[in-house]
JSON list of C-alpha atoms in Angstrom, two decimals:
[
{"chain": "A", "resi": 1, "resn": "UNK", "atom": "CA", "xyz": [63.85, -8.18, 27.25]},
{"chain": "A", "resi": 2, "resn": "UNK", "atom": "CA", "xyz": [61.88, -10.94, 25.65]},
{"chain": "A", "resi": 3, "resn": "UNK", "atom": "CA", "xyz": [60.29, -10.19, 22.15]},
{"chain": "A", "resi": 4, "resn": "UNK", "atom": "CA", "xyz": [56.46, -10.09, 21.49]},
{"chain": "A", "resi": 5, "resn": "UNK", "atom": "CA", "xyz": [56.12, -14.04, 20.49]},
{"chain": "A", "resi": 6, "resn": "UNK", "atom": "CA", "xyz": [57.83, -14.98, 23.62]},
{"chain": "A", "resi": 7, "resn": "UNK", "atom": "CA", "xyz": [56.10, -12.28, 26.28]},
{"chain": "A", "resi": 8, "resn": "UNK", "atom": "CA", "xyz": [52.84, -14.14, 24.20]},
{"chain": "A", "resi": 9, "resn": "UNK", "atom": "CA", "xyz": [53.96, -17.96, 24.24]},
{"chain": "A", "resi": 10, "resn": "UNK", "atom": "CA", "xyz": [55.10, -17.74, 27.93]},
{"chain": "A", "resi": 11, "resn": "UNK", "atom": "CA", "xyz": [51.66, -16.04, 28.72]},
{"chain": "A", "resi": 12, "resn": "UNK", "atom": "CA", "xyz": [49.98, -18.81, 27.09]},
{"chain": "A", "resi": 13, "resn": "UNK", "atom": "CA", "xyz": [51.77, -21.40, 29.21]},
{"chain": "A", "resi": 14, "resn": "UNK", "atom": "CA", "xyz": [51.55, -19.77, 32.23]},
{"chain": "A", "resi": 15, "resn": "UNK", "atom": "CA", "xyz": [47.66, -19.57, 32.19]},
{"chain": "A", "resi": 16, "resn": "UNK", "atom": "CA", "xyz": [47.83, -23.12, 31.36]},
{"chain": "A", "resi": 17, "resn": "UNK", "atom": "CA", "xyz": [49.65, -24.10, 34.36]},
{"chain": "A", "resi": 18, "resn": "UNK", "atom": "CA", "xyz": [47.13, -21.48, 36.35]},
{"chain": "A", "resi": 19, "resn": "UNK", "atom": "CA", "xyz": [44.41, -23.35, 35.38]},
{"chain": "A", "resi": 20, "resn": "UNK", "atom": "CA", "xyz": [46.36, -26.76, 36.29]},
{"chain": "A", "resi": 21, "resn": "UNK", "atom": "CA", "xyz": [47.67, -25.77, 39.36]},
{"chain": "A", "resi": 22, "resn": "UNK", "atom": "CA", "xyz": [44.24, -24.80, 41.04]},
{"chain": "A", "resi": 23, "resn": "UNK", "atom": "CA", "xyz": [44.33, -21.32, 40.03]},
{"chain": "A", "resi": 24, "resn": "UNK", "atom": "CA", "xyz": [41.57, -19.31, 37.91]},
{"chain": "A", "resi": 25, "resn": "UNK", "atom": "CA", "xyz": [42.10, -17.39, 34.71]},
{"chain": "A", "resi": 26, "resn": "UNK", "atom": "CA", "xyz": [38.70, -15.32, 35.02]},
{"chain": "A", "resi": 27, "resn": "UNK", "atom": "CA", "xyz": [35.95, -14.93, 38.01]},
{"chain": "A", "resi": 28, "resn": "UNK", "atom": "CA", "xyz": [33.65, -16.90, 37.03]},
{"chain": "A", "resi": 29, "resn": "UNK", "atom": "CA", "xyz": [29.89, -16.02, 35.91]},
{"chain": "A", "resi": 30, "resn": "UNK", "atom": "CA", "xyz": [27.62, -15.98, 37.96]},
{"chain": "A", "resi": 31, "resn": "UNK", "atom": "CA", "xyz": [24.99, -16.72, 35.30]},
{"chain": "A", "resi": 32, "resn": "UNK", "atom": "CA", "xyz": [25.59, -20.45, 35.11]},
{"chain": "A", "resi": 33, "resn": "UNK", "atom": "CA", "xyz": [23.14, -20.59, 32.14]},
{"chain": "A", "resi": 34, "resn": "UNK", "atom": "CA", "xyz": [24.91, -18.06, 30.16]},
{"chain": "A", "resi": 35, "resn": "UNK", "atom": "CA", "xyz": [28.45, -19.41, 30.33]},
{"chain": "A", "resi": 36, "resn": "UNK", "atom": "CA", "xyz": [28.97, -19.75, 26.76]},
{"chain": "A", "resi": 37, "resn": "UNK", "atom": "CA", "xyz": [28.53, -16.36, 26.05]},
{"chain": "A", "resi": 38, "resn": "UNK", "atom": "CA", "xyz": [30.11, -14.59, 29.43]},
{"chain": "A", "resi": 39, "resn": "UNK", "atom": "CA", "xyz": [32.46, -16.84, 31.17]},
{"chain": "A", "resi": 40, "resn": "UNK", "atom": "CA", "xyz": [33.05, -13.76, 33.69]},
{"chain": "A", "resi": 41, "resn": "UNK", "atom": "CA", "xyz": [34.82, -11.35, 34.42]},
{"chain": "A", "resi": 42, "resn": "UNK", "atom": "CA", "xyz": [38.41, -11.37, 33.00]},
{"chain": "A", "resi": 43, "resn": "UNK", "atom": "CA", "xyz": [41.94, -9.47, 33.23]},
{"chain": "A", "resi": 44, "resn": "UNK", "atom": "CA", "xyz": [42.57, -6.88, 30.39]},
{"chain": "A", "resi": 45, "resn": "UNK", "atom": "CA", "xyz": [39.33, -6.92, 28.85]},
{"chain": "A", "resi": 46, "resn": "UNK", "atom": "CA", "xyz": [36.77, -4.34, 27.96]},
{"chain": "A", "resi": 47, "resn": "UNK", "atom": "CA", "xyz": [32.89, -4.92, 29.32]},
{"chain": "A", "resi": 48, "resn": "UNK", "atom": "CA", "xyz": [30.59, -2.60, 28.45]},
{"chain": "A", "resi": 49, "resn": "UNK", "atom": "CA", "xyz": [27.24, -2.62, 30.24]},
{"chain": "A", "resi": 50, "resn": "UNK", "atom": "CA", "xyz": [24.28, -0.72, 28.00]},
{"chain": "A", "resi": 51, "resn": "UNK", "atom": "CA", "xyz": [20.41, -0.37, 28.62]},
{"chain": "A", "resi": 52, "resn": "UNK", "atom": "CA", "xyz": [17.68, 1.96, 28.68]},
{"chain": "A", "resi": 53, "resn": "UNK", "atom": "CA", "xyz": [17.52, 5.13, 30.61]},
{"chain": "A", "resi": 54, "resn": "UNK", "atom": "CA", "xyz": [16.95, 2.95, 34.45]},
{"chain": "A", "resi": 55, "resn": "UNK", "atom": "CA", "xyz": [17.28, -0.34, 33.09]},
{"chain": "A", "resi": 56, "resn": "UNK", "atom": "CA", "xyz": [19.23, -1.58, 35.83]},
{"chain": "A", "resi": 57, "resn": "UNK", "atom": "CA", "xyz": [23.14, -1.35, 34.32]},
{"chain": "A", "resi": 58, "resn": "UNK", "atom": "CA", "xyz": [24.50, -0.01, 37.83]},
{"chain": "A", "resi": 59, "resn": "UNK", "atom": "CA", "xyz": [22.22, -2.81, 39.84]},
{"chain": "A", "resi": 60, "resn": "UNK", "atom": "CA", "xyz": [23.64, -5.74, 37.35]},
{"chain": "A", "resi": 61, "resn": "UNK", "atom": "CA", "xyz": [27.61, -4.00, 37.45]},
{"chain": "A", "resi": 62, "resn": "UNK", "atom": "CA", "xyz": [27.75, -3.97, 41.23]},
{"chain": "A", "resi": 63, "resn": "UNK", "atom": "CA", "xyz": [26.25, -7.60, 41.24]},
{"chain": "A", "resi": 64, "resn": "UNK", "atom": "CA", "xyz": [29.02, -8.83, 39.21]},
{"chain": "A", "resi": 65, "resn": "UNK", "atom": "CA", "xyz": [31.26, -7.15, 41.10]},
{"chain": "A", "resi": 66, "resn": "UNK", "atom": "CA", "xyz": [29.58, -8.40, 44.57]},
{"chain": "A", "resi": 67, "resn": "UNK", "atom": "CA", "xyz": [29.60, -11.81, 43.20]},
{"chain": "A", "resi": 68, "resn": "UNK", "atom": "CA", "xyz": [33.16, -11.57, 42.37]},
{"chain": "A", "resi": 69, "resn": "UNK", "atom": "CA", "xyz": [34.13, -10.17, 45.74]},
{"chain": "A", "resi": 70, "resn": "UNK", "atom": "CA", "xyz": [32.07, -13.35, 47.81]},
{"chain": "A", "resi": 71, "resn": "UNK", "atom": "CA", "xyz": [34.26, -15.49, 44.87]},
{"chain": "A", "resi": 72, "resn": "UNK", "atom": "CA", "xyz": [37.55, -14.43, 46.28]},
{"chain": "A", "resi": 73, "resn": "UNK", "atom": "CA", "xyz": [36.91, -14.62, 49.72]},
{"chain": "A", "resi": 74, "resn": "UNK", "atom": "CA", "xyz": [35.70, -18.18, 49.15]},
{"chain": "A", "resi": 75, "resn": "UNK", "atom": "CA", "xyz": [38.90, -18.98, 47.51]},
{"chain": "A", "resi": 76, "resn": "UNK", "atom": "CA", "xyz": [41.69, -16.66, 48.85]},
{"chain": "A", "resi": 77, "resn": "UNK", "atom": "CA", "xyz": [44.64, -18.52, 47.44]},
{"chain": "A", "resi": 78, "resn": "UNK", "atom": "CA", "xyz": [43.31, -18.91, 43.74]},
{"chain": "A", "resi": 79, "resn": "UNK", "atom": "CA", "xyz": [42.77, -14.62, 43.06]},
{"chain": "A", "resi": 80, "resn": "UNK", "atom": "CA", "xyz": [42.46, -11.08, 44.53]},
{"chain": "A", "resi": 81, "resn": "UNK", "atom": "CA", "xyz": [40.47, -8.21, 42.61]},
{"chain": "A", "resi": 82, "resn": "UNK", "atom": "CA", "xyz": [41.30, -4.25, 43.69]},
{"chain": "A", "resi": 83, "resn": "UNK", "atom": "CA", "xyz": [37.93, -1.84, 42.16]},
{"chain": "A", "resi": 84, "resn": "UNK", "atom": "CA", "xyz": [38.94, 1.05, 41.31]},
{"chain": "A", "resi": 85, "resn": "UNK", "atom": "CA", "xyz": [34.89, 2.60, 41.73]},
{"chain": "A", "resi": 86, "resn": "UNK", "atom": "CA", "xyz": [34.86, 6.30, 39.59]},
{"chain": "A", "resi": 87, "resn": "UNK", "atom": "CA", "xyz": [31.15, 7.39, 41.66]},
{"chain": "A", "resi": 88, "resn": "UNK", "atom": "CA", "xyz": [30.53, 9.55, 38.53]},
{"chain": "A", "resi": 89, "resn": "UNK", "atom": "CA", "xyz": [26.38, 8.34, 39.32]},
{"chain": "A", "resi": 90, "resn": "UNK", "atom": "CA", "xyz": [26.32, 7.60, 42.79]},
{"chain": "A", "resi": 91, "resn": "UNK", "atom": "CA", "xyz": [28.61, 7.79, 45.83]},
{"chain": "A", "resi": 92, "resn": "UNK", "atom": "CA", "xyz": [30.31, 5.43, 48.03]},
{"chain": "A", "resi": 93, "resn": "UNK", "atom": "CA", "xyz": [27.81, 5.09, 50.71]},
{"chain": "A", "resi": 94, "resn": "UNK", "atom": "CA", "xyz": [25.27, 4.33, 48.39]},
{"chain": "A", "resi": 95, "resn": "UNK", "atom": "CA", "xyz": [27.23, 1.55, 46.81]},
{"chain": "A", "resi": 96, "resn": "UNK", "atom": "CA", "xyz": [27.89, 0.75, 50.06]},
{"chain": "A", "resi": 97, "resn": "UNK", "atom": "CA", "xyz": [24.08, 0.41, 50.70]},
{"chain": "A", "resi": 98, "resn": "UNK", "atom": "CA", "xyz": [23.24, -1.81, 48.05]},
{"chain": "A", "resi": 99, "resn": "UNK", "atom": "CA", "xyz": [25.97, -4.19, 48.88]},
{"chain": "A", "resi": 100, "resn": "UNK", "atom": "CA", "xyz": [24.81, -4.77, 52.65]},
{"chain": "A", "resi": 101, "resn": "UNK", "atom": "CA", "xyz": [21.12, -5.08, 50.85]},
{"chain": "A", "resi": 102, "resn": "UNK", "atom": "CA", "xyz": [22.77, -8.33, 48.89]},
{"chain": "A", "resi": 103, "resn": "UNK", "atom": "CA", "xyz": [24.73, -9.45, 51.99]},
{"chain": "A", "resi": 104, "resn": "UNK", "atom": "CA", "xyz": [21.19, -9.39, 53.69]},
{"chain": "A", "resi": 105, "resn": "UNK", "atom": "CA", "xyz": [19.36, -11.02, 50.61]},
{"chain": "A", "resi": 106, "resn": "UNK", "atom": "CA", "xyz": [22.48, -13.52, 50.46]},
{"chain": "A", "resi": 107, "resn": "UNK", "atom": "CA", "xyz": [23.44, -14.50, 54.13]},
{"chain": "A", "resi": 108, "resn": "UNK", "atom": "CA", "xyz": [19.93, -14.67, 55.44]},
{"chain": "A", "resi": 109, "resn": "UNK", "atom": "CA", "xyz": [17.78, -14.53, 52.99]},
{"chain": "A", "resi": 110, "resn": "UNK", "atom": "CA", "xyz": [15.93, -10.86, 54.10]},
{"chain": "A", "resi": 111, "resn": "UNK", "atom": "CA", "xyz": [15.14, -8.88, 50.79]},
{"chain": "A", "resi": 112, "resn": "UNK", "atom": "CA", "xyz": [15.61, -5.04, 51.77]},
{"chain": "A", "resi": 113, "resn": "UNK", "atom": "CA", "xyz": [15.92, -2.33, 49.18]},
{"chain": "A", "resi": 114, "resn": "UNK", "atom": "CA", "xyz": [18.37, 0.10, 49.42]},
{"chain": "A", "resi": 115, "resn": "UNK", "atom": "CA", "xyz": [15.93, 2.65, 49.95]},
{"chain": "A", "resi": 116, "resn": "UNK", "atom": "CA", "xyz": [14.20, 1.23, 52.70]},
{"chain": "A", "resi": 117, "resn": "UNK", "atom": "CA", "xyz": [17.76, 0.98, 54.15]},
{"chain": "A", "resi": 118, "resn": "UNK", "atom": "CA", "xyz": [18.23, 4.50, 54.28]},
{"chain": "A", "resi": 119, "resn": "UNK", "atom": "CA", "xyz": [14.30, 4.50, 55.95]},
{"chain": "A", "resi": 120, "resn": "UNK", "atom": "CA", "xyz": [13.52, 6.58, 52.90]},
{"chain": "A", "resi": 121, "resn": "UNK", "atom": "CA", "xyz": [9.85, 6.00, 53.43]},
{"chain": "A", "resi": 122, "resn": "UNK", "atom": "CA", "xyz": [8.43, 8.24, 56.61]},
{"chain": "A", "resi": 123, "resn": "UNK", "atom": "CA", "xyz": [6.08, 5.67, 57.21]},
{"chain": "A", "resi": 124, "resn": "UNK", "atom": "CA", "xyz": [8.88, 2.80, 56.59]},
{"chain": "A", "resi": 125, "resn": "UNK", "atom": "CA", "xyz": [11.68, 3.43, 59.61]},
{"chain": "A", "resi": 126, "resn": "UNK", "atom": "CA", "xyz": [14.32, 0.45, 58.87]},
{"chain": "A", "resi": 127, "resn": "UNK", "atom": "CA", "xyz": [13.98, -2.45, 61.58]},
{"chain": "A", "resi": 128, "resn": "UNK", "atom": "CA", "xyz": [16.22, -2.03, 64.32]},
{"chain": "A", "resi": 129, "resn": "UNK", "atom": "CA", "xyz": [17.61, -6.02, 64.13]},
{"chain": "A", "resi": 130, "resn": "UNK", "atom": "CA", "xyz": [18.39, -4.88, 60.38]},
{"chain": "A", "resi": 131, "resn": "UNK", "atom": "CA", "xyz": [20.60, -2.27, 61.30]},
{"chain": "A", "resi": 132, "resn": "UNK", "atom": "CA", "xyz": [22.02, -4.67, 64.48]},
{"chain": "A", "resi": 133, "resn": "UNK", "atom": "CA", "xyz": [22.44, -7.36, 61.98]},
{"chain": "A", "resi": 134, "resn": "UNK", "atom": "CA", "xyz": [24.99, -5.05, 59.65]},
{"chain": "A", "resi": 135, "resn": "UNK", "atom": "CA", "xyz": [27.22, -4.38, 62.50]},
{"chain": "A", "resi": 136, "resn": "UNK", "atom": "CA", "xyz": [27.37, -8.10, 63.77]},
{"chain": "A", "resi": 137, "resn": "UNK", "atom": "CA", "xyz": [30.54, -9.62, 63.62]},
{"chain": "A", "resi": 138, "resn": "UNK", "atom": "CA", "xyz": [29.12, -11.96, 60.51]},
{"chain": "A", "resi": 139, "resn": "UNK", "atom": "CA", "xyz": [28.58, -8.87, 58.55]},
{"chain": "A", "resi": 140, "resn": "UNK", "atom": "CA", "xyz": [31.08, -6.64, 59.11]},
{"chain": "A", "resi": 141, "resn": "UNK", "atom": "CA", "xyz": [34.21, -9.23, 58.23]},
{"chain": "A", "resi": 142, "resn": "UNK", "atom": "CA", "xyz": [32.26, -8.85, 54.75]},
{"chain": "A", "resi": 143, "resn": "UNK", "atom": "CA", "xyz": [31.93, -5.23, 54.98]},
{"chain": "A", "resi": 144, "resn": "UNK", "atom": "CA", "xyz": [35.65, -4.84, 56.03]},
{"chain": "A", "resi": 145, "resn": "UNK", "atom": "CA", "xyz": [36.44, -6.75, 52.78]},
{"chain": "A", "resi": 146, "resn": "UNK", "atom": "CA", "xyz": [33.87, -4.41, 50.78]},
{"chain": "A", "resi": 147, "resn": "UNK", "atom": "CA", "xyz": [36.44, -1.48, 52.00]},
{"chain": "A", "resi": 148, "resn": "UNK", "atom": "CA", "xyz": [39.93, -3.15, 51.59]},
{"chain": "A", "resi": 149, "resn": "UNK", "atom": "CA", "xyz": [38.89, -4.30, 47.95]},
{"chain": "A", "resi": 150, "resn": "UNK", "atom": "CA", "xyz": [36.73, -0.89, 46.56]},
{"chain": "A", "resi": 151, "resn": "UNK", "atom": "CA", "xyz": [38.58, 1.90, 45.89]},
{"chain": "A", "resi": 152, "resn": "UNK", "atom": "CA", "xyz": [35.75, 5.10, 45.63]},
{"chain": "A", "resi": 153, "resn": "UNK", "atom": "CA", "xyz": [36.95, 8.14, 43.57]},
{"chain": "A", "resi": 154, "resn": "UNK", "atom": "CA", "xyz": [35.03, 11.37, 41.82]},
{"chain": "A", "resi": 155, "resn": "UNK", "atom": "CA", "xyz": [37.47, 12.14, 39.18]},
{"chain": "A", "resi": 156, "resn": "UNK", "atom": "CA", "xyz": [35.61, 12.54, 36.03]},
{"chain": "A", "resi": 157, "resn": "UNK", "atom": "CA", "xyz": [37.95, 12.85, 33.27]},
{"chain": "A", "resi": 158, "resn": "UNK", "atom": "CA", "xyz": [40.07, 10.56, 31.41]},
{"chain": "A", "resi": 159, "resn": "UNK", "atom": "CA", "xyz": [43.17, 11.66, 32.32]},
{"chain": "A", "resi": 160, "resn": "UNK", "atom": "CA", "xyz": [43.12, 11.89, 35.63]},
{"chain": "A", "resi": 161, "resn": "UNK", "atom": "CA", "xyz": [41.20, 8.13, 36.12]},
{"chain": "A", "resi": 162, "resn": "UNK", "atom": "CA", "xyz": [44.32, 6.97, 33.97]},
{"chain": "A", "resi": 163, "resn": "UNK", "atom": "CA", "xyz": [46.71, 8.70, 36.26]},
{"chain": "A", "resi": 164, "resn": "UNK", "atom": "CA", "xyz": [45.33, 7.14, 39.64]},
{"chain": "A", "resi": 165, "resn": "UNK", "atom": "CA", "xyz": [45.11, 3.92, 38.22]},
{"chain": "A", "resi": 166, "resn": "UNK", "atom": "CA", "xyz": [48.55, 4.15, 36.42]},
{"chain": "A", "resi": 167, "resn": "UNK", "atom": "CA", "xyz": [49.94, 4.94, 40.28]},
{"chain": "A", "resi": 168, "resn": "UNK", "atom": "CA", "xyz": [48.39, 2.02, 42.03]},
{"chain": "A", "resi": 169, "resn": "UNK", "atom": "CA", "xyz": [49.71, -0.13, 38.60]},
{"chain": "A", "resi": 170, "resn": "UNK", "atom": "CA", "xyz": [53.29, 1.46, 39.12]},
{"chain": "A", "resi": 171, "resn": "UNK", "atom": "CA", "xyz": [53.24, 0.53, 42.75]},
{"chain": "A", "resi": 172, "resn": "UNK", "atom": "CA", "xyz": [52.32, -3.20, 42.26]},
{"chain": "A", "resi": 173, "resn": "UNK", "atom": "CA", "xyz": [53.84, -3.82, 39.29]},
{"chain": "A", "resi": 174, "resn": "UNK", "atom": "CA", "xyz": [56.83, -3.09, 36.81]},
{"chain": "A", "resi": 175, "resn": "UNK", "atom": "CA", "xyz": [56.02, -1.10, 33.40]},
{"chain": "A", "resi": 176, "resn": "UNK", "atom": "CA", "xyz": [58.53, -1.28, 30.70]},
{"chain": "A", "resi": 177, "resn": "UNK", "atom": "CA", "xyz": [59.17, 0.65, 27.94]},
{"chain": "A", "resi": 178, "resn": "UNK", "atom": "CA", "xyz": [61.10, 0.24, 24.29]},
{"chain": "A", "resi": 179, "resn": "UNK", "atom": "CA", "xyz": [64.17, 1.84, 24.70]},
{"chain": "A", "resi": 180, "resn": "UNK", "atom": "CA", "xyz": [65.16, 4.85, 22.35]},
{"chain": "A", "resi": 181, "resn": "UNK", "atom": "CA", "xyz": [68.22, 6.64, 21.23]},
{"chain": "A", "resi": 182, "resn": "UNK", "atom": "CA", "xyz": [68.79, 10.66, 21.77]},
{"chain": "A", "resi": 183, "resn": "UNK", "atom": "CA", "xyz": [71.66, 12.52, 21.42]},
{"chain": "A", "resi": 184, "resn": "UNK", "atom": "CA", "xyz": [72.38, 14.42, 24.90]},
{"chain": "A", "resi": 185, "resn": "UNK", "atom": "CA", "xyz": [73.30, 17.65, 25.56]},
{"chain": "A", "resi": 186, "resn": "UNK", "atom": "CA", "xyz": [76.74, 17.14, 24.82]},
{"chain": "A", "resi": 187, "resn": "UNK", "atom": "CA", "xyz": [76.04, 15.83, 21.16]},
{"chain": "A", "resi": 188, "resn": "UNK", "atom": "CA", "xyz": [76.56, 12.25, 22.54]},
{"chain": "A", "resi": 189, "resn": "UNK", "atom": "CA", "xyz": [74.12, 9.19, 21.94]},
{"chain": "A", "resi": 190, "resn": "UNK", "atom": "CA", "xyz": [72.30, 7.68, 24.98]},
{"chain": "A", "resi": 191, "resn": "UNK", "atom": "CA", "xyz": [69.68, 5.03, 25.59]},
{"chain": "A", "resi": 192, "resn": "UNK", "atom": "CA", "xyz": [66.51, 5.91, 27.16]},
{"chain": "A", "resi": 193, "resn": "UNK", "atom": "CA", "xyz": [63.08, 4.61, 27.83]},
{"chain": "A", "resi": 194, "resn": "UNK", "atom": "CA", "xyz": [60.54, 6.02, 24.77]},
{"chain": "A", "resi": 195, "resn": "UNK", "atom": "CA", "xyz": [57.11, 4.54, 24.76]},
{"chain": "A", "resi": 196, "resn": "UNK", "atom": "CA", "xyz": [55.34, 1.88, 27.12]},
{"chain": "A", "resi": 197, "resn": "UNK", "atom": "CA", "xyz": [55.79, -1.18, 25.97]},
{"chain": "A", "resi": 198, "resn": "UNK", "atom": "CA", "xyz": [54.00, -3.98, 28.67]},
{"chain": "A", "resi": 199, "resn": "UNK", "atom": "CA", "xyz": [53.28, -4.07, 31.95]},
{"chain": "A", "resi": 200, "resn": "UNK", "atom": "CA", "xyz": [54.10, -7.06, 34.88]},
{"chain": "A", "resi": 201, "resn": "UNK", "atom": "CA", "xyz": [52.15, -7.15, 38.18]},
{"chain": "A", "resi": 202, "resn": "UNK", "atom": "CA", "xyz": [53.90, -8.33, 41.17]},
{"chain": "A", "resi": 203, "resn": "UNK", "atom": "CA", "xyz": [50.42, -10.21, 41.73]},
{"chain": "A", "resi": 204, "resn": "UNK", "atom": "CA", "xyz": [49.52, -11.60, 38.68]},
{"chain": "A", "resi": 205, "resn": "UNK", "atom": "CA", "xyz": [46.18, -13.52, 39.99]},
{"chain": "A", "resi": 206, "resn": "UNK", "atom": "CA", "xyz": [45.24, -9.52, 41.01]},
{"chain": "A", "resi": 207, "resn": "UNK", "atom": "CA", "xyz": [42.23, -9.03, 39.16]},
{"chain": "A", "resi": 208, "resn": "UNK", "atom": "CA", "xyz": [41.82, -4.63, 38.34]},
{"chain": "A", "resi": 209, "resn": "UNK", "atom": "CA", "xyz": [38.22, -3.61, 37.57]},
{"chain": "A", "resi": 210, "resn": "UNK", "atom": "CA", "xyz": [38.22, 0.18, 36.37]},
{"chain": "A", "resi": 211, "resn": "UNK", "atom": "CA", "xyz": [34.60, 0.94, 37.03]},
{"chain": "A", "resi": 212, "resn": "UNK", "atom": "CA", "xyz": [33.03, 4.17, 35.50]},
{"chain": "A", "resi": 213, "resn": "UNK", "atom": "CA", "xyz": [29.79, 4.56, 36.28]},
{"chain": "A", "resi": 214, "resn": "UNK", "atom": "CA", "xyz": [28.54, 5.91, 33.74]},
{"chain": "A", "resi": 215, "resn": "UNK", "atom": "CA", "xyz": [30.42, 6.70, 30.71]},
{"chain": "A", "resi": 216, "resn": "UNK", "atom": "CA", "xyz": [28.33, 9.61, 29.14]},
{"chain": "A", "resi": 217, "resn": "UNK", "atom": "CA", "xyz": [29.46, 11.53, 32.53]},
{"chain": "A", "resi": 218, "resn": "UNK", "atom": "CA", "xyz": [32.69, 11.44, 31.68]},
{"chain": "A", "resi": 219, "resn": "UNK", "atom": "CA", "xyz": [33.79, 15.42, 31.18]},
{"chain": "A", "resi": 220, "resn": "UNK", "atom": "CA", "xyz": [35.66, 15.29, 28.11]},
{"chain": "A", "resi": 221, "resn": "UNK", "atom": "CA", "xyz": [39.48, 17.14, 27.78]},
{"chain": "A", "resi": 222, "resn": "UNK", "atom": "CA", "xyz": [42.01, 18.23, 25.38]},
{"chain": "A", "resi": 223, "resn": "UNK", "atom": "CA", "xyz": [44.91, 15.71, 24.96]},
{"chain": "A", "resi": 224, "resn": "UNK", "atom": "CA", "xyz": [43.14, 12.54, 25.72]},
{"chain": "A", "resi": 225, "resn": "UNK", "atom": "CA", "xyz": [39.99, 11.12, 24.63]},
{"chain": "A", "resi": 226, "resn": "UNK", "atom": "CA", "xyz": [38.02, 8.57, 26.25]},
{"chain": "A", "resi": 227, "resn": "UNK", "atom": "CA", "xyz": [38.93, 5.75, 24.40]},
{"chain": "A", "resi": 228, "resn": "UNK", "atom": "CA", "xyz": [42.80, 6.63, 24.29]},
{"chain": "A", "resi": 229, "resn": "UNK", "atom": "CA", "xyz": [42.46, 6.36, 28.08]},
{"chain": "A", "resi": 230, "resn": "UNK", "atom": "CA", "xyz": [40.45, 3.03, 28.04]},
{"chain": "A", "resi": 231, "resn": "UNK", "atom": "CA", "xyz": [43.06, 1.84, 25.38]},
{"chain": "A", "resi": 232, "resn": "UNK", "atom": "CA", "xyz": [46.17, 2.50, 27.69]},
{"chain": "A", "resi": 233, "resn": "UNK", "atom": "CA", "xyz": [44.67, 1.62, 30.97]},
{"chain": "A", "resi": 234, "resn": "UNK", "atom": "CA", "xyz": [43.77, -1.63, 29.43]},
{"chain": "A", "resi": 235, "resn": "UNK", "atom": "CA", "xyz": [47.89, -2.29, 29.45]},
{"chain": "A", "resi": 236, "resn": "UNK", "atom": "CA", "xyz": [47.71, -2.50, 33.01]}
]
């Protein structure tokens, strides 16, 4: 197993060559202005949306992550992001709402709220060539990609949002951990695995976004704080 400089030096080249090959080491920002302060949305990193009570931090988090979604199905062969969506605020089919409300804005230009969507106004019904438009064939191969790439859950506490996305880590990836000695049973000295050490994705242009939306909702838990469980998820 390599040591820490090398696992680091190699990872250093390799995004070098990523960049030189065609490939992308972060999605980038949609905020062409801002670039030199958020370059977008990158692997193992923390971003941490904050505003007043309605300020908008769900509307702006779902447009990065719309933007990032139209990104990759632009360019298929330079990434691929899996959102792992905690709906601690709102459920799937509300997300789901306010992503065909961009699609509309963004394909054709028609600016529908969310709300109207859902015809929440008695007065308001939702046009019928809205509705016709979202099950078109133009639509729904963006919708289908909406529902291959989210992944919706209601756990609330930090354990079990580490566990799921520890699975889905284990299952497209190899951990590895530093090996430890223990005497067995039989008094005799054996090598096992001890802690996690680092983590390799079979994919490694997959992008991961843990979503939790939003973090004071979190129910808290003996044996694992909140941070402990951003801290290791952050491995993967």
């Amino acid at each position: 197993m390599a040591g820490l400089f090398e696992r680091t030096q190699q990872s250093l080249i390799k995004r070098k060559e990523n960049i030189e090959n065609g490939n992308i080491n972060s999605i980038p920002t949609p905020f062409k202005r801002f670039k030199n302060d958020f370059i977008g949305l990158e692997q193992g990193c923390y971003t941490c949306i904050t505003s007043f009570t309605k300020g908008g931090k769900t509307q702006f988090t779902l447009y990065l992550l719309f933007e990032a979604l139209m990104y990759i199905l632009d360019y298929p062969d330079s990434a691929d992001m899996k959102v792992f969506y905690f709906t601690l605020e709102e459920n799937d089919e509300r997300i789901l709402q306010r992503f065909e409300s961009y699609l509309l804005k963004k394909l054709d230009k028609i600016t529908i709220s969310p709300r109207d969507l859902r015809s929440s106004d008695n007065d308001k019904p939702v046009p019928q060539e809205i509705l016709d438009l979202l099950t078109s064939e133009k639509y729904q191969v963006y919708i289908k990609a909406f529902e291959e790439h989210f992944v919706f859950s209601s756990v609330s506490n930090p354990t079990g949002i580490y566990k799921l996305c520890r699975t889905y880590a284990e299952e497209t990836g190899k951990t590895y951990y530093k090996k430890i000695q223990i005497r067995n049973e039989f008094g005799e000295m054996e090598e096992k695995d001890g802690i996690f050490d680092h983590y390799i994705p079979n994919n490694p242009n997959e992008f991961k976004f843990i979503v939790c939306d939003h973090i004071s909702l979190i129910t808290s838990e003996k044996g694992m704080s909140i941070k402990e469980s951003m801290d290791k998820l952050s491995k993967y």
